[in-house]
Amino acid sequence: GLVVGGRLGYVLFYNLDYYLQRPWEIVALWKGGLSFHGGFVGVILTGIWFSRRRGIPFYEMADTAIIPLPIGLGLGRIGNFINGELFGRPTQVPWCMVFPNGGPQCRHPSQLYEALLEGLVLFLVMWTVGKRSKQPGVPFWTFVALYGVARFLVEFTREPDPQLGLILGPFSMGQVLSMPMIFLGAAMLWTLKRKVAVPRP
């Protein structure tokens, strides 16, 4: 689910014209090109299928699996930093860096911003929510909403994909794809809260 969803998400949202002309390269995973948003949807769909097949409540499985996920995200962003990929926009902040593939400009180390927000900060929040919340679904939808917020904010410092640029005013594709996560996560948390607040007749 992760790989298939991630690849399809990248093809559909980030480079559709290219792959329409070269459909055989859709399976060329060794050339790179995965989308977190697509991969996350793929994992959710696979999780729903698996939970139904095994008779396990989806939230019971998802709430447990989602808590350590930020650790993997943070390590992945550190890997991006080491590889000098997915770097930030040009800037003059004192901690800016020159990346081998980013030209001579000094840039935001946006990979480290993401490692901090999507990794460390989000893990601490998820660990706390997982400890305190007893309602199924709250950890899962908390992650959905807060990842969307973290990604949306960091994208302001991250270099947009060169084949797309900014696609909706000042917003990148990553931000556009994060907006539904924010709204859906917040709406579901509000719905779950109402279910607790309204007593059963």
mmCIF file of C-alpha atoms in Angstrom:
data_model
loop_
_atom_site.group_PDB
_atom_site.id
_atom_site.type_symbol
_atom_site.label_atom_id
_atom_site.label_comp_id
_atom_site.label_asym_id
_atom_site.label_seq_id
_atom_site.Cartn_x
_atom_site.Cartn_y
_atom_site.Cartn_z
ATOM 1 C CA GLY A 1 0.000 0.000 0.000
ATOM 2 C CA LEU A 2 2.792 2.423 0.901
ATOM 3 C CA VAL A 3 4.839 1.917 -2.261
ATOM 4 C CA VAL A 4 1.910 1.623 -4.683
ATOM 5 C CA GLY A 5 0.082 4.592 -3.183
ATOM 6 C CA GLY A 6 3.244 6.651 -2.944
ATOM 7 C CA ARG A 7 4.150 6.003 -6.557
ATOM 8 C CA LEU A 8 0.647 6.621 -7.914
ATOM 9 C CA GLY A 9 0.418 9.806 -5.856
ATOM 10 C CA TYR A 10 3.669 11.080 -7.334
ATOM 11 C CA VAL A 11 2.630 10.178 -10.875
ATOM 12 C CA LEU A 12 -0.828 11.763 -10.603
ATOM 13 C CA PHE A 13 -0.012 14.874 -8.597
ATOM 14 C CA TYR A 14 3.602 15.723 -9.350
ATOM 15 C CA ASN A 15 4.529 14.605 -12.872
ATOM 16 C CA LEU A 16 1.449 13.415 -14.762
ATOM 17 C CA ASP A 17 2.405 14.872 -18.159
ATOM 18 C CA TYR A 18 5.795 13.161 -18.050
ATOM 19 C CA TYR A 19 4.361 9.729 -17.269
ATOM 20 C CA LEU A 20 1.552 10.046 -19.799
ATOM 21 C CA GLN A 21 4.293 10.292 -22.418
ATOM 22 C CA ARG A 22 6.388 7.524 -20.804
ATOM 23 C CA PRO A 23 3.919 5.170 -19.061
ATOM 24 C CA TRP A 24 6.495 2.377 -18.885
ATOM 25 C CA GLU A 25 8.498 4.467 -16.419
ATOM 26 C CA ILE A 26 5.688 4.410 -13.855
ATOM 27 C CA VAL A 27 7.162 1.169 -12.487
ATOM 28 C CA ALA A 28 10.750 2.509 -12.543
ATOM 29 C CA LEU A 29 10.899 3.028 -8.787
ATOM 30 C CA TRP A 30 14.695 3.011 -8.823
ATOM 31 C CA LYS A 31 14.575 6.412 -10.526
ATOM 32 C CA GLY A 32 12.816 7.896 -7.493
ATOM 33 C CA GLY A 33 9.508 9.657 -7.144
ATOM 34 C CA LEU A 34 7.211 8.875 -4.218
ATOM 35 C CA SER A 35 4.532 11.012 -2.596
ATOM 36 C CA PHE A 36 3.908 10.887 1.151
ATOM 37 C CA HIS A 37 0.265 11.832 0.683
ATOM 38 C CA GLY A 38 -0.295 9.072 -1.861
ATOM 39 C CA GLY A 39 1.563 6.560 0.275
ATOM 40 C CA PHE A 40 -0.474 7.498 3.338
ATOM 41 C CA VAL A 41 -3.745 6.975 1.457
ATOM 42 C CA GLY A 42 -2.421 3.636 0.208
ATOM 43 C CA VAL A 43 -1.565 2.542 3.742
ATOM 44 C CA ILE A 44 -5.002 3.581 5.027
ATOM 45 C CA LEU A 45 -6.808 1.634 2.302
ATOM 46 C CA THR A 46 -4.611 -1.401 2.939
ATOM 47 C CA GLY A 47 -5.226 -1.063 6.677
ATOM 48 C CA ILE A 48 -8.997 -0.918 6.196
ATOM 49 C CA TRP A 49 -8.878 -4.038 4.019
ATOM 50 C CA PHE A 50 -6.625 -5.873 6.491
ATOM 51 C CA SER A 51 -8.675 -4.914 9.540
ATOM 52 C CA ARG A 52 -11.900 -6.098 7.931
ATOM 53 C CA ARG A 53 -10.312 -9.335 6.784
ATOM 54 C CA ARG A 54 -8.965 -10.079 10.260
ATOM 55 C CA GLY A 55 -11.966 -8.712 12.148
ATOM 56 C CA ILE A 56 -9.882 -6.074 13.942
ATOM 57 C CA PRO A 57 -11.384 -2.609 14.545
ATOM 58 C CA PHE A 58 -9.576 -0.192 12.225
ATOM 59 C CA TYR A 59 -8.984 2.454 14.875
ATOM 60 C CA GLU A 60 -7.571 -0.124 17.281
ATOM 61 C CA MET A 61 -4.889 -0.954 14.739
ATOM 62 C CA ALA A 62 -4.397 2.555 13.330
ATOM 63 C CA ASP A 63 -4.139 4.302 16.708
ATOM 64 C CA THR A 64 -1.347 1.936 17.738
ATOM 65 C CA ALA A 65 0.569 2.122 14.470
ATOM 66 C CA ILE A 66 0.329 5.890 14.054
ATOM 67 C CA ILE A 67 2.113 6.869 17.283
ATOM 68 C CA PRO A 68 5.675 5.817 16.297
ATOM 69 C CA LEU A 69 5.232 6.876 12.651
ATOM 70 C CA PRO A 70 6.785 10.352 13.173
ATOM 71 C CA ILE A 71 10.067 8.682 14.137
ATOM 72 C CA GLY A 72 10.285 7.135 10.680
ATOM 73 C CA LEU A 73 9.297 10.411 9.049
ATOM 74 C CA GLY A 74 11.975 12.294 10.959
ATOM 75 C CA LEU A 75 14.672 9.780 10.033
ATOM 76 C CA GLY A 76 13.562 9.944 6.417
ATOM 77 C CA ARG A 77 13.952 13.729 6.374
ATOM 78 C CA ILE A 78 17.420 13.426 7.887
ATOM 79 C CA GLY A 79 18.203 11.035 5.039
ATOM 80 C CA ASN A 80 16.964 13.671 2.573
ATOM 81 C CA PHE A 81 19.307 16.187 4.213
ATOM 82 C CA ILE A 82 22.306 13.862 4.024
ATOM 83 C CA ASN A 83 21.563 13.148 0.360
ATOM 84 C CA GLY A 84 21.207 16.864 -0.371
ATOM 85 C CA GLU A 85 17.699 16.464 -1.814
ATOM 86 C CA LEU A 86 14.362 18.192 -1.202
ATOM 87 C CA PHE A 87 16.245 21.292 -0.048
ATOM 88 C CA GLY A 88 14.741 24.652 0.815
ATOM 89 C CA ARG A 89 14.294 27.950 -0.944
ATOM 90 C CA PRO A 90 17.073 30.559 -1.195
ATOM 91 C CA THR A 91 17.440 32.600 1.980
ATOM 92 C CA GLN A 92 19.869 34.744 3.953
ATOM 93 C CA VAL A 93 19.181 33.319 7.417
ATOM 94 C CA PRO A 94 22.400 32.715 9.409
ATOM 95 C CA TRP A 95 21.984 28.920 9.267
ATOM 96 C CA CYS A 96 21.394 28.712 5.486
ATOM 97 C CA MET A 97 23.329 26.068 3.559
ATOM 98 C CA VAL A 98 24.580 25.480 0.029
ATOM 99 C CA PHE A 99 23.480 22.114 -1.371
ATOM 100 C CA PRO A 100 25.416 20.397 -4.207
ATOM 101 C CA ASN A 101 22.305 20.124 -6.386
ATOM 102 C CA GLY A 102 20.842 23.467 -5.359
ATOM 103 C CA GLY A 103 23.123 25.813 -7.231
ATOM 104 C CA PRO A 104 25.262 28.518 -5.607
ATOM 105 C CA GLN A 105 22.417 30.010 -3.532
ATOM 106 C CA CYS A 106 22.354 29.588 0.212
ATOM 107 C CA ARG A 107 19.127 27.777 1.108
ATOM 108 C CA HIS A 108 16.892 26.804 3.998
ATOM 109 C CA PRO A 109 17.749 23.329 5.365
ATOM 110 C CA SER A 110 14.039 22.562 5.115
ATOM 111 C CA GLN A 111 14.681 18.844 5.544
ATOM 112 C CA LEU A 112 15.810 19.564 9.109
ATOM 113 C CA TYR A 113 12.754 21.725 9.750
ATOM 114 C CA GLU A 114 10.608 18.791 8.657
ATOM 115 C CA ALA A 115 12.629 16.356 10.754
ATOM 116 C CA LEU A 116 11.994 18.587 13.767
ATOM 117 C CA LEU A 117 8.279 19.250 13.201
ATOM 118 C CA GLU A 118 7.134 16.039 11.501
ATOM 119 C CA GLY A 119 9.537 13.911 13.497
ATOM 120 C CA LEU A 120 10.400 15.012 17.032
ATOM 121 C CA VAL A 121 7.567 17.445 17.800
ATOM 122 C CA LEU A 122 4.858 15.319 16.213
ATOM 123 C CA PHE A 123 6.123 12.181 17.969
ATOM 124 C CA LEU A 124 5.997 13.890 21.368
ATOM 125 C CA VAL A 125 2.455 15.076 20.670
ATOM 126 C CA MET A 126 1.361 11.644 19.448
ATOM 127 C CA TRP A 127 2.945 9.903 22.427
ATOM 128 C CA THR A 128 1.091 12.252 24.785
ATOM 129 C CA VAL A 129 -2.218 11.849 22.951
ATOM 130 C CA GLY A 130 -1.798 8.082 22.879
ATOM 131 C CA LYS A 131 -1.231 8.027 26.627
ATOM 132 C CA ARG A 132 -4.118 10.293 27.553
ATOM 133 C CA SER A 133 -6.838 9.581 25.014
ATOM 134 C CA LYS A 134 -9.034 6.554 25.542
ATOM 135 C CA GLN A 135 -11.328 7.219 22.602
ATOM 136 C CA PRO A 136 -10.663 5.208 19.442
ATOM 137 C CA GLY A 137 -9.709 7.336 16.469
ATOM 138 C CA VAL A 138 -8.370 10.344 18.342
ATOM 139 C CA PRO A 139 -4.654 9.490 17.900
ATOM 140 C CA PHE A 140 -5.154 8.658 14.229
ATOM 141 C CA TRP A 141 -6.998 11.849 13.317
ATOM 142 C CA THR A 142 -4.693 13.945 15.489
ATOM 143 C CA PHE A 143 -1.795 12.747 13.373
ATOM 144 C CA VAL A 144 -3.671 13.447 10.143
ATOM 145 C CA ALA A 145 -4.443 17.031 11.172
ATOM 146 C CA LEU A 146 -1.069 17.875 12.715
ATOM 147 C CA TYR A 147 1.021 16.335 9.960
ATOM 148 C CA GLY A 148 -0.961 18.442 7.525
ATOM 149 C CA VAL A 149 -0.235 21.571 9.571
ATOM 150 C CA ALA A 150 3.485 20.787 9.919
ATOM 151 C CA ARG A 151 3.919 20.010 6.230
ATOM 152 C CA PHE A 152 1.903 23.070 5.192
ATOM 153 C CA LEU A 153 4.103 25.388 7.266
ATOM 154 C CA VAL A 154 7.458 23.919 6.248
ATOM 155 C CA GLU A 155 6.512 24.027 2.569
ATOM 156 C CA PHE A 156 6.830 27.824 2.734
ATOM 157 C CA THR A 157 10.596 27.279 3.107
ATOM 158 C CA ARG A 158 10.941 24.257 0.818
ATOM 159 C CA GLU A 159 11.855 24.606 -2.850
ATOM 160 C CA PRO A 160 8.795 23.693 -4.949
ATOM 161 C CA ASP A 161 9.114 20.834 -7.409
ATOM 162 C CA PRO A 162 10.721 22.343 -10.529
ATOM 163 C CA GLN A 163 8.199 20.790 -12.914
ATOM 164 C CA LEU A 164 5.309 22.358 -10.971
ATOM 165 C CA GLY A 165 6.433 25.450 -9.108
ATOM 166 C CA LEU A 166 3.676 27.119 -7.095
ATOM 167 C CA ILE A 167 0.328 25.853 -8.345
ATOM 168 C CA LEU A 168 -2.303 27.790 -6.380
ATOM 169 C CA GLY A 169 -1.246 31.345 -5.615
ATOM 170 C CA PRO A 170 1.593 31.115 -3.080
ATOM 171 C CA PHE A 171 0.964 27.422 -2.394
ATOM 172 C CA SER A 172 2.925 24.383 -3.563
ATOM 173 C CA MET A 173 1.493 20.966 -4.409
ATOM 174 C CA GLY A 174 2.592 19.708 -0.994
ATOM 175 C CA GLN A 175 0.539 22.440 0.659
ATOM 176 C CA VAL A 176 -2.497 21.831 -1.532
ATOM 177 C CA LEU A 177 -2.397 18.114 -0.665
ATOM 178 C CA SER A 178 -1.965 18.933 3.035
ATOM 179 C CA MET A 179 -5.054 21.140 3.204
ATOM 180 C CA PRO A 180 -7.524 18.210 3.040
ATOM 181 C CA MET A 181 -5.564 16.474 5.806
ATOM 182 C CA ILE A 182 -5.921 19.515 8.062
ATOM 183 C CA PHE A 183 -9.624 20.006 7.425
ATOM 184 C CA LEU A 184 -10.564 16.318 7.489
ATOM 185 C CA GLY A 185 -8.499 15.629 10.608
ATOM 186 C CA ALA A 186 -10.006 18.594 12.452
ATOM 187 C CA ALA A 187 -13.537 17.676 11.336
ATOM 188 C CA MET A 188 -13.165 14.072 12.477
ATOM 189 C CA LEU A 189 -11.734 15.109 15.856
ATOM 190 C CA TRP A 190 -14.685 17.467 16.327
ATOM 191 C CA THR A 191 -17.083 14.659 15.367
ATOM 192 C CA LEU A 192 -15.464 12.242 17.816
ATOM 193 C CA LYS A 193 -15.612 14.860 20.565
ATOM 194 C CA ARG A 194 -19.322 15.396 19.927
ATOM 195 C CA LYS A 195 -19.960 11.655 20.188
ATOM 196 C CA VAL A 196 -18.455 11.698 23.669
ATOM 197 C CA ALA A 197 -20.231 14.891 24.710
ATOM 198 C CA VAL A 198 -23.703 13.755 23.613
ATOM 199 C CA PRO A 199 -25.066 11.158 26.057
ATOM 200 C CA ARG A 200 -26.864 8.161 24.669
ATOM 201 C CA PRO A 201 -30.664 8.221 25.140
#
